mmCIF file of C-alpha atoms in Angstrom:
data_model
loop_
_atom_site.group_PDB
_atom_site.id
_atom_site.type_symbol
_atom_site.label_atom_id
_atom_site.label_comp_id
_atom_site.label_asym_id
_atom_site.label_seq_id
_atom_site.Cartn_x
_atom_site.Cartn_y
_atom_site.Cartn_z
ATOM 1 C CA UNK E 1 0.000 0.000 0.000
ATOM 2 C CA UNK E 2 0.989 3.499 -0.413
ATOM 3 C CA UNK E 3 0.397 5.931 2.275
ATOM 4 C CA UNK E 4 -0.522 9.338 2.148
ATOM 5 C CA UNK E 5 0.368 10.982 5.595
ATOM 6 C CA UNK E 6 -0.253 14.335 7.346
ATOM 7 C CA UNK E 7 -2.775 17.195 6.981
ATOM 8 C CA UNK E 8 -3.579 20.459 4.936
ATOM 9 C CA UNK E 9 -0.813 19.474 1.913
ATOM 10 C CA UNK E 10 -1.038 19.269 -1.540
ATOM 11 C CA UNK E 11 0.294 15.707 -2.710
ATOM 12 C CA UNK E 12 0.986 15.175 -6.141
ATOM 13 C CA UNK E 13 1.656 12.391 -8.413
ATOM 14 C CA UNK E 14 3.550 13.117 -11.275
ATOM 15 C CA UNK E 15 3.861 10.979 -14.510
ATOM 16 C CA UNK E 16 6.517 12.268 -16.868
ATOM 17 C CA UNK E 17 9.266 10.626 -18.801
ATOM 18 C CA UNK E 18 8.374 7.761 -21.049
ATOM 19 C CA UNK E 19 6.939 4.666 -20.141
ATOM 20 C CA UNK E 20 3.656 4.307 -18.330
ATOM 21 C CA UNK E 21 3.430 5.113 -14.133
ATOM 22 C CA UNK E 22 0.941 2.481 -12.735
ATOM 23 C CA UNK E 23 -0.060 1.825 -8.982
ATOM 24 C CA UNK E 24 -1.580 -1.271 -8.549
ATOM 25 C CA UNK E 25 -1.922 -1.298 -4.800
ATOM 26 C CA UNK E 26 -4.565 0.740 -2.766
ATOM 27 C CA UNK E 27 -3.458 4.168 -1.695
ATOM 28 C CA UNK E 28 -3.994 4.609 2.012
ATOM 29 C CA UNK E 29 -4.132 8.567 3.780
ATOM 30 C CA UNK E 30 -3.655 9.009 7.178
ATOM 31 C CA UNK E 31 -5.366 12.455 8.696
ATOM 32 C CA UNK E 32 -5.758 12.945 4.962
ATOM 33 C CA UNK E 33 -9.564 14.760 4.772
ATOM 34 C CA UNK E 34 -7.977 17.972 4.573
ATOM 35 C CA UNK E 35 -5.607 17.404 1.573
ATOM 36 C CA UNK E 36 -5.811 18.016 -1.858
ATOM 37 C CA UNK E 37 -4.229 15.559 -4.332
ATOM 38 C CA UNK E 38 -2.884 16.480 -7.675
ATOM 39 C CA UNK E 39 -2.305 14.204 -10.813
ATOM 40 C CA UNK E 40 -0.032 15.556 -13.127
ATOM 41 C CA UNK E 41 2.970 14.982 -15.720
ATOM 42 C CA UNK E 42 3.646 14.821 -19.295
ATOM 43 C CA UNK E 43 3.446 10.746 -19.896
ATOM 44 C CA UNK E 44 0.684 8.462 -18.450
ATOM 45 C CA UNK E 45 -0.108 7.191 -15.191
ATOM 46 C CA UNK E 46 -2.683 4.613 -13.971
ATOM 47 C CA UNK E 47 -4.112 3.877 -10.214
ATOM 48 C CA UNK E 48 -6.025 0.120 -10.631
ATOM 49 C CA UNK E 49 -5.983 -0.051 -6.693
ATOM 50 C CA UNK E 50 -7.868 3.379 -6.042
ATOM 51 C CA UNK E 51 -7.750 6.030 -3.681
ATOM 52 C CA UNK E 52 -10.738 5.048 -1.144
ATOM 53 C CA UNK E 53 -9.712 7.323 1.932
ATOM 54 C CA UNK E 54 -11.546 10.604 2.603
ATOM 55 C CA UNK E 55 -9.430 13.482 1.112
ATOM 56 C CA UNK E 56 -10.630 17.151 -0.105
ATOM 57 C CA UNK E 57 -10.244 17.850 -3.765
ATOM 58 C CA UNK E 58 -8.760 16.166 -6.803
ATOM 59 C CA UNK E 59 -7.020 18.186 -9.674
ATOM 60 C CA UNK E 60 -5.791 16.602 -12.873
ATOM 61 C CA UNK E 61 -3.285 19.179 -14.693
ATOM 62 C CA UNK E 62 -0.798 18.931 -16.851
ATOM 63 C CA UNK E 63 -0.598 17.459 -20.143
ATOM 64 C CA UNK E 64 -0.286 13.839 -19.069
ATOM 65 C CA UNK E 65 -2.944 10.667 -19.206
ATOM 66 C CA UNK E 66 -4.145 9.583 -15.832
ATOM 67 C CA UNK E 67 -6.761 6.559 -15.250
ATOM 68 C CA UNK E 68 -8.157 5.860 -12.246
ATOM 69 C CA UNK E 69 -9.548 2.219 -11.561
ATOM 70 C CA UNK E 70 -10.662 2.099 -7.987
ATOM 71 C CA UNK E 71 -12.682 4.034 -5.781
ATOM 72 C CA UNK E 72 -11.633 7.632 -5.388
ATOM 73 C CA UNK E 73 -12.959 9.270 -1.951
ATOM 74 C CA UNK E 74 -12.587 12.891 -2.590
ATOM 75 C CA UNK E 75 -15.590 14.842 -0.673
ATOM 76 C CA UNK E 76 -14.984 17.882 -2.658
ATOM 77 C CA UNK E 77 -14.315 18.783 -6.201
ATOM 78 C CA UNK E 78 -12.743 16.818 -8.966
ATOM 79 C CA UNK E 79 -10.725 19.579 -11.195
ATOM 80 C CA UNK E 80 -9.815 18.354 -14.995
ATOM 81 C CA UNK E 81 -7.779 21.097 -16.015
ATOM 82 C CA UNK E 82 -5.453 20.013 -18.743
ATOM 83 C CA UNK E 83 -5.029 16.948 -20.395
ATOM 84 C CA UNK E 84 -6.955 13.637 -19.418
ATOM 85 C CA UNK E 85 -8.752 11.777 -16.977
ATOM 86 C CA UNK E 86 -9.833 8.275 -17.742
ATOM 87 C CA UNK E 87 -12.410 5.968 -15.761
ATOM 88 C CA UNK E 88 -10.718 2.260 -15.512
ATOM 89 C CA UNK E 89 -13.757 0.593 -14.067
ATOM 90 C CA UNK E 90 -17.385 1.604 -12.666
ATOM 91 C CA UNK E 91 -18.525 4.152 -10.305
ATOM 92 C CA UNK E 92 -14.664 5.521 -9.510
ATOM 93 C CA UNK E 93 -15.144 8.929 -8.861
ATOM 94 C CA UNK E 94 -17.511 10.237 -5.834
ATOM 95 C CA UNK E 95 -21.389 10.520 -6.270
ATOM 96 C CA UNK E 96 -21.504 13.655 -4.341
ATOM 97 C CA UNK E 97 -17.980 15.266 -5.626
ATOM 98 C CA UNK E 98 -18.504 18.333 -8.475
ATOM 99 C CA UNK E 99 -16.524 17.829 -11.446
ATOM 100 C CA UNK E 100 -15.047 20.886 -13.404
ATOM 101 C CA UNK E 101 -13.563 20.932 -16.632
ATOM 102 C CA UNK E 102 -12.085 23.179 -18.197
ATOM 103 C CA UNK E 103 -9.457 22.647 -21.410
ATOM 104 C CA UNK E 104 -9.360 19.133 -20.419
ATOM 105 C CA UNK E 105 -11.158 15.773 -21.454
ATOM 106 C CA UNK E 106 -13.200 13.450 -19.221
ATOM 107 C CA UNK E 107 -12.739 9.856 -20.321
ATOM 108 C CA UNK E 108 -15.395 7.404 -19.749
ATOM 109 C CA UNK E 109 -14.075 4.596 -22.022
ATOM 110 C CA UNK E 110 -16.324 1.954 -21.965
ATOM 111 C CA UNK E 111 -17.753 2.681 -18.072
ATOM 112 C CA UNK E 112 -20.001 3.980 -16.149
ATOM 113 C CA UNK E 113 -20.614 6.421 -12.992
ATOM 114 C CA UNK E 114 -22.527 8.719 -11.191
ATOM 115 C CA UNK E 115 -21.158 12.246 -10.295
ATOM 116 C CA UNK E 116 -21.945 15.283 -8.679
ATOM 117 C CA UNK E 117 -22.581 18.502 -10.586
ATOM 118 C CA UNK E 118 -20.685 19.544 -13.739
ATOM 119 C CA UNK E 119 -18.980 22.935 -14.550
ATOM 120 C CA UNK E 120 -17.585 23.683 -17.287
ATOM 121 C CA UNK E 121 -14.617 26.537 -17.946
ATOM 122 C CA UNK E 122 -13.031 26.088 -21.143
ATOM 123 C CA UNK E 123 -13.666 23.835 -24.508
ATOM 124 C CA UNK E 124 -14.087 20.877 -22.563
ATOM 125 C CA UNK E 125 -14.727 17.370 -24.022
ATOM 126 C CA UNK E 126 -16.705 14.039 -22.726
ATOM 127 C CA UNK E 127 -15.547 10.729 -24.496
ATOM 128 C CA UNK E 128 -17.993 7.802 -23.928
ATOM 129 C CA UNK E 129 -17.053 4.359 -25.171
ATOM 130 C CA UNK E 130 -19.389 1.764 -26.303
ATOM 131 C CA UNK E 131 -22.036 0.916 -23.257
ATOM 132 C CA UNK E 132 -20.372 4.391 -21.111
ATOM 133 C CA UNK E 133 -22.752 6.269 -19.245
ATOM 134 C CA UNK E 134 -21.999 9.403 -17.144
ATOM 135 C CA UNK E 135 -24.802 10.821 -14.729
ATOM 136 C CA UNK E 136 -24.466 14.432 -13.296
ATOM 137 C CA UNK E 137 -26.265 15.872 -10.444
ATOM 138 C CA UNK E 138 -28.172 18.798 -11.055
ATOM 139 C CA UNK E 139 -26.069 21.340 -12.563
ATOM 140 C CA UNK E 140 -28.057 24.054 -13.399
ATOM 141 C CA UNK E 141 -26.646 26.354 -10.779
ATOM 142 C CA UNK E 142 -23.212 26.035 -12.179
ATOM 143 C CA UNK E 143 -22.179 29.312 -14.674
ATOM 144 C CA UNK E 144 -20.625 27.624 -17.020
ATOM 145 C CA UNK E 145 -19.234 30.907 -18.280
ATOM 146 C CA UNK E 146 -17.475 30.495 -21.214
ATOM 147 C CA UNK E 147 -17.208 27.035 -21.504
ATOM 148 C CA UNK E 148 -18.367 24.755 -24.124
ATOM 149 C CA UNK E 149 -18.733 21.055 -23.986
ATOM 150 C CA UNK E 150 -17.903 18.769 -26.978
ATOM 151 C CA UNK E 151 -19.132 15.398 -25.908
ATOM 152 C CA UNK E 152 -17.896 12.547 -28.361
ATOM 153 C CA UNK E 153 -18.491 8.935 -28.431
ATOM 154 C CA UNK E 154 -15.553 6.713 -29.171
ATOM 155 C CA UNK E 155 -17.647 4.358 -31.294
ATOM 156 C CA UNK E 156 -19.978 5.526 -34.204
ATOM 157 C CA UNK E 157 -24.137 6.489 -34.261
ATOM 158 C CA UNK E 158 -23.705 8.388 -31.018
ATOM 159 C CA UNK E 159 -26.739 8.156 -29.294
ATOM 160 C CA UNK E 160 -26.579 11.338 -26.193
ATOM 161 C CA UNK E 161 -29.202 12.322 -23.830
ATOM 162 C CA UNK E 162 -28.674 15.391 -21.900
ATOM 163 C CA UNK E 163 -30.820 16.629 -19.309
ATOM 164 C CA UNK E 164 -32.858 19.738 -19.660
ATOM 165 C CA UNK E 165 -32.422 20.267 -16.160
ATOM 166 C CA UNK E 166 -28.354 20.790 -17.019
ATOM 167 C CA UNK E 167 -29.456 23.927 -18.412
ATOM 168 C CA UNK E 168 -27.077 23.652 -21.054
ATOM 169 C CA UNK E 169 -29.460 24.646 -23.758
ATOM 170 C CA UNK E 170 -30.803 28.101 -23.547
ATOM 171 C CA UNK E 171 -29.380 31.204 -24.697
ATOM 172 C CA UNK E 172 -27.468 31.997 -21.259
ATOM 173 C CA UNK E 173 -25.585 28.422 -21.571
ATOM 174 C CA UNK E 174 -23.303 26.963 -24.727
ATOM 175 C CA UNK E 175 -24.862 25.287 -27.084
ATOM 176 C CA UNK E 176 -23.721 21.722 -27.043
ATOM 177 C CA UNK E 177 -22.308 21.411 -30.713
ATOM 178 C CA UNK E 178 -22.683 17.166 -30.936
ATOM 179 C CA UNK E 179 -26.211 15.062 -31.763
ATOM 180 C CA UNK E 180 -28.728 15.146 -29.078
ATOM 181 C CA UNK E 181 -32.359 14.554 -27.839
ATOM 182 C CA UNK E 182 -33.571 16.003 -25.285
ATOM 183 C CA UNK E 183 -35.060 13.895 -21.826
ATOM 184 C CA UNK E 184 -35.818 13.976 -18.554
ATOM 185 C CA UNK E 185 -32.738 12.343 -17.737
ATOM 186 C CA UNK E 186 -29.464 13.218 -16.175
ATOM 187 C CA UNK E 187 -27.445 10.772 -18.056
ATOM 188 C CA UNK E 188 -24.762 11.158 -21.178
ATOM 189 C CA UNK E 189 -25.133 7.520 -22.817
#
């Protein structure tokens, strides 16, 4: 296991160089609800064992590839700044935790979860993979500002359903620039 120790810190994982930085074990934090934890890097990096304790926030920067394959326990938000974040499995990141992206791209693959609210800050981008489903909380409180949000599917004859209650289409919000139909749902599929 890998343990996370101490309180009110920034810890940050950084992937750069070549080749591909993978944790396979379970991270472990000890007095670890008040820190933040960054992923970051130029290359690729890969947790498969999860980060299940309760920490604050979660920022992805940088240019690099990060995918996360166990639980992550983050009570607050999950930041996608640069680069890209990639689900490895089902229902990794926190029901309750508020995702922001800005120039950045959420990667479902081929997976599914529910997440808090979305915000959106820059040209953003949502890739779902063949079966992928992502469900946001209510999000029409969030600005979105001058964000827009490109989702794409991975595989062809995208089929998306974005929720009305998103707010995302009206002339205060972007216009989502990608097929849609409108529902009562809260789910990209």
């Amino acid at each position: 296991n890998f343990l996370f120790n101490g309180t009110g810190a920034t810890k940050t994982l950084d992937a750069s160089g070549t080749g591909l930085l993978k944790f396979t074990s379970t991270f472990t934090g000890s007095g670890s609800v008040n820190n933040d934890i960054t992923l970051t890097g130029t290359g690729s990096g890969e947790i498969t064992g999860g980060l299940p304790f309760a920490f604050r926030n979660l920022a992805k920067t940088g240019s690099s590839a990060w995918t996360l394959g166990g639980t992550i326990g983050n009570a607050g938000t999950t930041t996608i700044t640069a680069g890209r974040l990639a689900l490895g499995a089902d229902d990794v990141l926190s029901n309750t935790s508020a995702v922001s992206i800005a120039a950045a791209t959420l990667d479902a693959g081929n997976f599914s979860d529910v997440l808090g609210t979305l915000d959106v800050t820059a040209a953003a981008a949502i890739n779902l993979g063949s079966g992928a489903s992502l469900a946001f909380a209510d999000s029409s409180a969030s600005s979105w500002g001058s964000g827009t949000l490109k989702p794409r599917r991975v595989i062809s004859r995208a089929t998306w359903t974005i929720s009305s209650r998103l707010g995302v289409i009206s002339p205060e919000r972007p216009m989502i620039s990608a097929p849609f139909s409108m529902a009562a749902s809260r789910i990209f599929s």
